mmCIF file of C-alpha atoms in Angstrom:
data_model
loop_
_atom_site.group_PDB
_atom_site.id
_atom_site.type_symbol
_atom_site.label_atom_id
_atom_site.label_comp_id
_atom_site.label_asym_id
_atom_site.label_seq_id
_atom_site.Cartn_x
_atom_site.Cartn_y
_atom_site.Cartn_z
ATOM 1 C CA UNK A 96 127.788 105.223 113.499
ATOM 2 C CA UNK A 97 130.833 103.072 115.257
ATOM 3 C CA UNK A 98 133.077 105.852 113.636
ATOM 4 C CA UNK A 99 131.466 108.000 116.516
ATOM 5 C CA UNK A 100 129.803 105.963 118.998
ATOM 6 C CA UNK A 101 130.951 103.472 120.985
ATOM 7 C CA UNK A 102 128.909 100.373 119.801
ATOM 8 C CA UNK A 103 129.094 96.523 119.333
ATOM 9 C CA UNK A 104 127.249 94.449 116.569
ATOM 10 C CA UNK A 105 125.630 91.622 118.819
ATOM 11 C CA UNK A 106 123.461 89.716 116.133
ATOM 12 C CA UNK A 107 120.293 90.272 114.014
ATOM 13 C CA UNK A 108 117.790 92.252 115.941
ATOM 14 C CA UNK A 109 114.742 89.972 117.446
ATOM 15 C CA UNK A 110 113.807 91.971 120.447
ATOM 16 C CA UNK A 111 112.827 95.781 120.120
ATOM 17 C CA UNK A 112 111.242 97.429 122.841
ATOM 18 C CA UNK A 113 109.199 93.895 123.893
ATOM 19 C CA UNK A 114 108.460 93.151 120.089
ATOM 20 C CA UNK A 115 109.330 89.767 119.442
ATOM 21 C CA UNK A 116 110.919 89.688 115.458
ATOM 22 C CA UNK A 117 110.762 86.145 113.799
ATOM 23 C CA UNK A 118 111.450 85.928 110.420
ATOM 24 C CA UNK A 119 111.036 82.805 108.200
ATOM 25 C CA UNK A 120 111.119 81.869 104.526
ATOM 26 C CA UNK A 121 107.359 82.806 104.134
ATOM 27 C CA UNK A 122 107.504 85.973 106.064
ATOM 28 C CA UNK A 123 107.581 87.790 109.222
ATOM 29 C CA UNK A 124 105.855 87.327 112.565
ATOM 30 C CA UNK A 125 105.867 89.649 115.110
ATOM 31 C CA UNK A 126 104.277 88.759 118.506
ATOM 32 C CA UNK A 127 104.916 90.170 122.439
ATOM 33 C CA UNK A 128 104.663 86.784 124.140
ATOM 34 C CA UNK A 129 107.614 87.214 126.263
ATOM 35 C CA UNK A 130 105.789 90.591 127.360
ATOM 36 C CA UNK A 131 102.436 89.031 127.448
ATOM 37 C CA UNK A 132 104.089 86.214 129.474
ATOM 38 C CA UNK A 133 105.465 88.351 132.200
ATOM 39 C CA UNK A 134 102.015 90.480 132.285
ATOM 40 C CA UNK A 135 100.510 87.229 133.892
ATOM 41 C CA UNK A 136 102.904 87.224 136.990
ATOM 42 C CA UNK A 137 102.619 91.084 137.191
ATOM 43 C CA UNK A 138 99.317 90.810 138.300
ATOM 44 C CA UNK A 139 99.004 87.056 139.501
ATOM 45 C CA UNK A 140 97.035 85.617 137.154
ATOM 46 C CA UNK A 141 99.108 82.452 136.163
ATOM 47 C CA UNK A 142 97.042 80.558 136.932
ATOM 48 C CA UNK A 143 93.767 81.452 135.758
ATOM 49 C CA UNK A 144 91.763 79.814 133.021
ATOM 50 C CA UNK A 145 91.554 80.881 129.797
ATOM 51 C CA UNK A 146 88.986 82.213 127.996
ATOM 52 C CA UNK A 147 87.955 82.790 124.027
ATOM 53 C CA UNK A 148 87.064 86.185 123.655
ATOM 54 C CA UNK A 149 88.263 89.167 125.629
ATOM 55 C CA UNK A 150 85.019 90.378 125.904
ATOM 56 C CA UNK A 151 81.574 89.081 126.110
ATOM 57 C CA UNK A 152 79.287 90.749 123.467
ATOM 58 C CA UNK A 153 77.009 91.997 126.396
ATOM 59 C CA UNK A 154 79.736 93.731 127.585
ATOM 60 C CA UNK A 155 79.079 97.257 126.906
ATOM 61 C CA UNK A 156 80.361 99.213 130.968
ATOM 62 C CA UNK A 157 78.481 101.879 132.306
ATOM 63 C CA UNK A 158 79.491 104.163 134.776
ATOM 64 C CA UNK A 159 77.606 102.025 137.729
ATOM 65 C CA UNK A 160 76.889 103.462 141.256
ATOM 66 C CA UNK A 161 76.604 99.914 142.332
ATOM 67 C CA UNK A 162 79.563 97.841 143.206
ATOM 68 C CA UNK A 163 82.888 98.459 145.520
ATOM 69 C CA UNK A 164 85.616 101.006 144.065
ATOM 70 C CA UNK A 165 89.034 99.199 143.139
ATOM 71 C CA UNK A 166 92.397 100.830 143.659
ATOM 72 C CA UNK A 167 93.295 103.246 140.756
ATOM 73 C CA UNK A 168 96.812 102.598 140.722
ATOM 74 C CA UNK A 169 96.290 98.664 140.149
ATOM 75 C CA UNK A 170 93.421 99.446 137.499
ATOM 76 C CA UNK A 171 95.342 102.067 135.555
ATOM 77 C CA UNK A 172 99.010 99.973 135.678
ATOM 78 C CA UNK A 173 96.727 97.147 133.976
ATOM 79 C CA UNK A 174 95.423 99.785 131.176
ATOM 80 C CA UNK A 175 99.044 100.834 129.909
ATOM 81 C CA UNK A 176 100.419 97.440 129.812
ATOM 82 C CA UNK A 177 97.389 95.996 127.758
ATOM 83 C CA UNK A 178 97.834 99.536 126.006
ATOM 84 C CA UNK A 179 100.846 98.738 124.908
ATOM 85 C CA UNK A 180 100.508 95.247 124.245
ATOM 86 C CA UNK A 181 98.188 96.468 121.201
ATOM 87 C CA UNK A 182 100.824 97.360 119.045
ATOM 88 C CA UNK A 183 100.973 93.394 117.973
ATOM 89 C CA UNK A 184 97.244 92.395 119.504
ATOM 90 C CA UNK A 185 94.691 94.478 117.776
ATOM 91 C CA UNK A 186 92.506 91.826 118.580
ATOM 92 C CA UNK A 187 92.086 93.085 122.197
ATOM 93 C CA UNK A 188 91.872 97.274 121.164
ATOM 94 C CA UNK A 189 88.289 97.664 121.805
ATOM 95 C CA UNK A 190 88.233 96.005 124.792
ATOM 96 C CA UNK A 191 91.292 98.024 126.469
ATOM 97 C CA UNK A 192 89.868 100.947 125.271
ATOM 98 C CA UNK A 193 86.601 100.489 126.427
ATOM 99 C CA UNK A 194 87.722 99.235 130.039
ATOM 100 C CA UNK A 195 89.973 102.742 129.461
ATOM 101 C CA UNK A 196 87.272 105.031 129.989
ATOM 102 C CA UNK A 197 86.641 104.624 133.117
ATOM 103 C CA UNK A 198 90.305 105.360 135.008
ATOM 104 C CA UNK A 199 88.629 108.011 136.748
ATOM 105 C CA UNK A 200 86.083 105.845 139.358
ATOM 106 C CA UNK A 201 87.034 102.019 138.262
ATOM 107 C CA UNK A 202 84.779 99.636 140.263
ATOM 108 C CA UNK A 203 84.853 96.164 140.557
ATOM 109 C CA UNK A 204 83.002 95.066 137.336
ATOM 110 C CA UNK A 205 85.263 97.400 135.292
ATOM 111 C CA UNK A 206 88.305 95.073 136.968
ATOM 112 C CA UNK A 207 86.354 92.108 136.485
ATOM 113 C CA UNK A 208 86.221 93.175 132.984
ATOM 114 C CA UNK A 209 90.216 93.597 132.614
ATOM 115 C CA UNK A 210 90.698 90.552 134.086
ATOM 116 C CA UNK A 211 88.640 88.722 131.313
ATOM 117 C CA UNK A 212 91.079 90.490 128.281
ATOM 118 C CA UNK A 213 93.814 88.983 130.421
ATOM 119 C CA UNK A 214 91.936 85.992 130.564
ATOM 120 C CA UNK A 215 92.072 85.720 127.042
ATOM 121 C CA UNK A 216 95.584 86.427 126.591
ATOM 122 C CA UNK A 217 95.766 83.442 128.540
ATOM 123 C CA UNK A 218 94.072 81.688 126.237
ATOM 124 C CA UNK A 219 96.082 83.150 123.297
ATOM 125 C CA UNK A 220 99.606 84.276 124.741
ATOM 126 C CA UNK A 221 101.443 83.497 121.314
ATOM 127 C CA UNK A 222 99.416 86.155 118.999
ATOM 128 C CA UNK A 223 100.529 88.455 117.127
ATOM 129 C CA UNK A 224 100.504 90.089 113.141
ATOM 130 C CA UNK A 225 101.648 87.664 110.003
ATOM 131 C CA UNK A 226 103.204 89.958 106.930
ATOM 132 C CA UNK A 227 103.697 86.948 104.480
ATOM 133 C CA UNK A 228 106.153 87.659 101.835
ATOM 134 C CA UNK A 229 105.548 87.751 98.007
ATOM 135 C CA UNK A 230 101.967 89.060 98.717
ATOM 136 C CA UNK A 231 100.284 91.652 97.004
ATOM 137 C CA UNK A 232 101.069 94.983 97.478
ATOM 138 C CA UNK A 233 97.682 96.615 96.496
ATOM 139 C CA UNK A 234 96.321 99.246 99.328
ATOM 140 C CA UNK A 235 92.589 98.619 100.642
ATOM 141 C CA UNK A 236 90.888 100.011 103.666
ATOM 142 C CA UNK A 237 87.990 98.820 106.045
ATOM 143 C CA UNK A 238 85.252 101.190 107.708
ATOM 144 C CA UNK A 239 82.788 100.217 109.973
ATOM 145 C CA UNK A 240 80.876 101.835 113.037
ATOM 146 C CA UNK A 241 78.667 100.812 116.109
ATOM 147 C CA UNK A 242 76.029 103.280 116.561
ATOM 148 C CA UNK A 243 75.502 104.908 119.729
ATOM 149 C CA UNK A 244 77.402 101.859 121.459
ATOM 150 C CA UNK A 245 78.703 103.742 124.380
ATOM 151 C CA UNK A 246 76.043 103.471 127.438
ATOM 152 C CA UNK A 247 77.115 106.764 128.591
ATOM 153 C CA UNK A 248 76.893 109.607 126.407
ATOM 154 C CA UNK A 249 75.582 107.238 123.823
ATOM 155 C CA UNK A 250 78.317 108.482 121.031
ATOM 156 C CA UNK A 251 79.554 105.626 118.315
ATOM 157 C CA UNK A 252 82.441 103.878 118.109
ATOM 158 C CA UNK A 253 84.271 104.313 114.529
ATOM 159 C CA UNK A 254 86.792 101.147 113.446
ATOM 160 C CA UNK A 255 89.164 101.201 110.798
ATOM 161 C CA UNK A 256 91.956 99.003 109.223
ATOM 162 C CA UNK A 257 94.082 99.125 106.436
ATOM 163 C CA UNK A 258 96.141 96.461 104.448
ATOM 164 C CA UNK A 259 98.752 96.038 101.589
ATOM 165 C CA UNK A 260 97.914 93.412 99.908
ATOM 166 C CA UNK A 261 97.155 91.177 102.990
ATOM 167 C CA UNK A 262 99.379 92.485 105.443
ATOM 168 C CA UNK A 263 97.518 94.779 108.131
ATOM 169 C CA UNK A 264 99.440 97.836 109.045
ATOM 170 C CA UNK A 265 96.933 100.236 110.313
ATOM 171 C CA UNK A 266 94.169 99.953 112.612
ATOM 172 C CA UNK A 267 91.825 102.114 114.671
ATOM 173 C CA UNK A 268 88.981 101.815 117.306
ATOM 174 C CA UNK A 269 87.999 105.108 118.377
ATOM 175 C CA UNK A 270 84.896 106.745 120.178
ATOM 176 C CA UNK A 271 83.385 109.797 117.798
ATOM 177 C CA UNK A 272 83.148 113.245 119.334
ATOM 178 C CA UNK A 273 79.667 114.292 118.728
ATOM 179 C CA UNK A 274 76.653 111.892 118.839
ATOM 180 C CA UNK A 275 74.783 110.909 115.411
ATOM 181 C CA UNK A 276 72.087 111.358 114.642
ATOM 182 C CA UNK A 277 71.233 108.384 112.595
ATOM 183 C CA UNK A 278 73.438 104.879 111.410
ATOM 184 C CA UNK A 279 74.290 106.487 108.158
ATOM 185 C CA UNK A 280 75.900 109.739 109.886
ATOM 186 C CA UNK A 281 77.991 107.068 112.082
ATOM 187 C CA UNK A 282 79.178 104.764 109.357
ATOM 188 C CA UNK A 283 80.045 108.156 106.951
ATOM 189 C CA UNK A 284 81.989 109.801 109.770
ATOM 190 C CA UNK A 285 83.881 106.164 109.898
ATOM 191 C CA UNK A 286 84.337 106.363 106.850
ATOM 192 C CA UNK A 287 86.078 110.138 106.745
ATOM 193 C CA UNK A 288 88.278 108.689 109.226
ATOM 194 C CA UNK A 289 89.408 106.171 107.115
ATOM 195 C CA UNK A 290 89.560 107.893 103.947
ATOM 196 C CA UNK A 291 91.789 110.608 105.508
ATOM 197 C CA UNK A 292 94.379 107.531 106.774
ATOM 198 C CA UNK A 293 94.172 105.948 103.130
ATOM 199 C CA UNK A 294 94.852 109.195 101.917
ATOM 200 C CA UNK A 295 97.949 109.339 104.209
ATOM 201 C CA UNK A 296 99.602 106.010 103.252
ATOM 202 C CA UNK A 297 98.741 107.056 99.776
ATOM 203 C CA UNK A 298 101.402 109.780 100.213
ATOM 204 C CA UNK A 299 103.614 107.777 102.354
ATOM 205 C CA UNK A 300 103.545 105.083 99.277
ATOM 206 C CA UNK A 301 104.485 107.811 97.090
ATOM 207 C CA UNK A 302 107.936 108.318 99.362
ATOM 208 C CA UNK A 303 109.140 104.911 97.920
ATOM 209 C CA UNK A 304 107.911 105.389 94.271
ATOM 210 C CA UNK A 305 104.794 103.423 94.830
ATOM 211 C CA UNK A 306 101.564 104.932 93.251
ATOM 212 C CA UNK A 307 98.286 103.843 94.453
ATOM 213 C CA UNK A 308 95.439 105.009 92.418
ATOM 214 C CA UNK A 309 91.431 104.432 93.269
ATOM 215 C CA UNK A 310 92.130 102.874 96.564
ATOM 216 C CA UNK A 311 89.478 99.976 97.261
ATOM 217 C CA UNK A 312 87.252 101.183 100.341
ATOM 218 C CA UNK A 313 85.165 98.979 101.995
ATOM 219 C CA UNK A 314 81.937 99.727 104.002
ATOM 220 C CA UNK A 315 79.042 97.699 104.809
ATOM 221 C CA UNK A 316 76.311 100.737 105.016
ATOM 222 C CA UNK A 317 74.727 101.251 101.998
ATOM 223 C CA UNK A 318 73.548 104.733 102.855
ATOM 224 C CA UNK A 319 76.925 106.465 103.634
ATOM 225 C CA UNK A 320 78.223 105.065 100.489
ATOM 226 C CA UNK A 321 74.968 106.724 98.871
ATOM 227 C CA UNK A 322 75.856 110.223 100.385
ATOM 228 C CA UNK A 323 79.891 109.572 99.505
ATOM 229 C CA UNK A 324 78.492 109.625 95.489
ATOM 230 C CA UNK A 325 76.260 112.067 96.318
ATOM 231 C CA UNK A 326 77.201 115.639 94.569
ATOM 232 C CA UNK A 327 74.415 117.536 96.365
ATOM 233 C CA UNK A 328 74.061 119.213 99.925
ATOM 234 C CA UNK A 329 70.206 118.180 100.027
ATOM 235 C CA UNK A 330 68.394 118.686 103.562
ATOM 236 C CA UNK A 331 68.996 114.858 104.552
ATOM 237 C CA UNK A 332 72.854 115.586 105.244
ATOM 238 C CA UNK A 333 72.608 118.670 106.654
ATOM 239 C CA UNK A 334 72.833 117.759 110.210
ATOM 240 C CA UNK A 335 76.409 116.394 108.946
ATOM 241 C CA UNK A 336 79.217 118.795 109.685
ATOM 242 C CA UNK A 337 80.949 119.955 106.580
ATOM 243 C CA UNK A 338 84.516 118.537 108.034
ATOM 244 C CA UNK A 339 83.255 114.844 107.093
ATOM 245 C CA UNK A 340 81.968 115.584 103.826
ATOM 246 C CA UNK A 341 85.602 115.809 102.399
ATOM 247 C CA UNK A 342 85.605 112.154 101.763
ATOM 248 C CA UNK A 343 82.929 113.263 98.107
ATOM 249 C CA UNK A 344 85.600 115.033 96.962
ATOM 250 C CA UNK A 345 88.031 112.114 96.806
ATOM 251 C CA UNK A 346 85.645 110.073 95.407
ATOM 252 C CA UNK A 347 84.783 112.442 92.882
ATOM 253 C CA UNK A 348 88.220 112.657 91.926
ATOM 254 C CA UNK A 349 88.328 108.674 91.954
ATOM 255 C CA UNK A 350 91.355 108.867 94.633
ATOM 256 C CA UNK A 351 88.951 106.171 96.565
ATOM 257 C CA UNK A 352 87.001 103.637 95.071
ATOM 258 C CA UNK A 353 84.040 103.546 97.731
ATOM 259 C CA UNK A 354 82.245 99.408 97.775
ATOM 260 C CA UNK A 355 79.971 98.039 99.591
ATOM 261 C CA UNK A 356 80.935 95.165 101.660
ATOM 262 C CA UNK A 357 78.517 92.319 103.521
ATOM 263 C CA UNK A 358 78.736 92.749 107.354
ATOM 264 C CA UNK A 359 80.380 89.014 107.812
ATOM 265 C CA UNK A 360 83.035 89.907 105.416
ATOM 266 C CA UNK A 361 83.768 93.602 107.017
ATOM 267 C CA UNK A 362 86.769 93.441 108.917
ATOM 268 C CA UNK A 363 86.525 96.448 110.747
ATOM 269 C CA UNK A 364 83.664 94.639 112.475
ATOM 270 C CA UNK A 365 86.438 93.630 115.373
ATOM 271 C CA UNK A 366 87.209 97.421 116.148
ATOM 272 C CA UNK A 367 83.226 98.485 116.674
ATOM 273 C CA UNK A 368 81.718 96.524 119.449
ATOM 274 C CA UNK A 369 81.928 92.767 121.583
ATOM 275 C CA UNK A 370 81.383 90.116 118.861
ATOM 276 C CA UNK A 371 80.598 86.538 119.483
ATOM 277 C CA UNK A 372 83.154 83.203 119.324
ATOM 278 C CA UNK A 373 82.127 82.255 115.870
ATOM 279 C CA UNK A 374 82.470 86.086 114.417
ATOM 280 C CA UNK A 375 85.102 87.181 116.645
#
C-alpha cells in the first residue's frame, strides 16, 4: 500500500475506532475505557456513585403517561454512545436496548433508567472481552428466551451467544416479531435464531479450513428441544410458523447437537431479561 499511498508505519495498532487492543502472553483484551471514560464527562456524571448492575431486575419500562417528558436529543445522544459501547460490553445490551425503545416519547424514568447503565459503567469502567490464547477452538452456542417480557406488546425477548472454545464472539439480545403463544414457542424461535448464526460461523470456519461438525447447542427448555427431535408436524406446533421449524432439519442431519442446559449454567440468561447481583 506505501507503493501508492502516502502512509507512515507509527507502531503496533492499540486504538481502532475507540477499541482499546492489549495483548499479553496469555491473550488478548479488548476494552473501551478511554471511550467509556470520556462518556462520563459527556453527560456529567463523574461524579456519581456506582452501582452493580445496570439494571434492576424489576426493571421492565412501559410506555408511562405519568412522569415529565425529557429532551430527545439528550436521551437519544445517550442511546448511540452506550450503543456503541456494546461492541466490547455485552454485559449492558439488554439494558440499552430496552431503554432504546422508547426514543420516540422518553420520560423521566426512561432517563432515570440510562443513567443507572451509566451508573454501572461507573462501577465497572475497565470491562471488556478476554480471548485467552491456546484455548480450545471447539464452536458451541447458547439460546435462551424471556417470555412475553416486554410490558408493551408483551412479545419475548430471544438471547443468543456463541463461543470458540471459550472465547465469545457473537452475541444477540433481540425482541421477537410476533408474540408466542406459549414458553416453548419462545425458547424454539430462540433457538432458530441461534441455529441459523451457528450455521453461519460454521461456513465462515470453513473459509480457513476449519470443519465443525455437530455443533454443541445449548438450551435450558426442555420442550423446544422436544419439538427440535421431533420429525412430525402434530397439532401442538402448528401455531409455529414453518420459517422456525428449519432448525429439525439440522438436527436431523446432526449439523447441531441440540442439549439441554440447567438455567444457572445458561449463559444466554444475561441477554433475556434484568437478573439479580449474584446471577448477573
Amino acid at each position: 500500500m506505501s507503493e501508492k499511498f502516502e502512509m507512515s508505519m507509527m507502531s503496533e495498532l492499540k486504538f481502532f475506532l475507540g477499541l482499546q487492543i492489549k495483548q499479553t502472553k496469555e491473550g488478548t483484551f479488548v476494552s473501551q475505557t478511554k471511550y467509556t471514560k470520556d462518556l462520563f464527562k459527556k453527560f456529567n456524571m463523574q461524579e456519581c456513585k456506582g452501582m452493580l448492575t445496570p439494571m434492576p431486575t424489576s426493571g421492565h419500562l412501559d410506555l408511562t403517561k405519568d412522569g415529565e417528558p425529557v429532551d430527545q436529543k439528550v436521551y437519544r445522544s445517550m442511546i448511540g454512545s452506550l450503543l456503541y459501547l456494546c461492541a466490547s460490553r455485552p454485559d449492558i445490551m439488554l439494558s440499552v436496548f430496552m431503554c432504546a425503545r422508547y426514543q420516540a416519547a422518553p420520560k423521566e424514568c426512561h432517563l432515570k433508567a440510562m443513567k443507572r447503565i451509566v451508573r454501572y459503567l461507573i462501577h465497572t469502567p475497565n470491562f471488556g472481552i478476554w480471548y485467552p490464547k491456546r484455548s480450545s477452538f471447539d464452536l458451541v452456542g447458547y439460546s435462551d428466551s424471556d417470555y412475553t417480557g416486554d410490558k408493551v406488546d408483551r412479545k419475548s425477548t430471544s438471547g443468543t451467544c456463541q463461543f470458540l472454545g471459550r472465547s465469545l464472539v457473537s452475541w444477540s439480545s433481540k425482541k421477537q416479531n410476533s408474540v408466542s403463544l406459549s414458553t416453548a414457542k419462545a425458547e424454539y424461535i430462540a433457538a432458530g435464531s441461534c441455529c441459523a448464526q451457528l450455521l453461519c460461523m460454521t461456513q465462515t470456519l470453513k473459509d480457513y479450513e476449519i470443519y465443525v461438525k455437530r455443533v454443541p447447542f445449548l438450551c435450558d427448555n426442555e420442550s423446544a428441544i422436544k419439538i427440535s427431535h421431533n420429525p412430525v408436524q402434530h397439532s401442538r406446533t402448528k401455531h409455529i410458523e414453518v420459517r422456525h421449524h428449519f432448525i429439525r432439519d439440522h438436527v436431523a442431519k446432526g449439523d447441531i447437537d441440540l442439549k439441554h442446559v440447567r438455567t444457572d449454567k445458561q449463559l444466554a440468561d444475561i441477554f433475556t431479561k434484568p437478573l439479580d447481583e449474584k446471577v448477573f
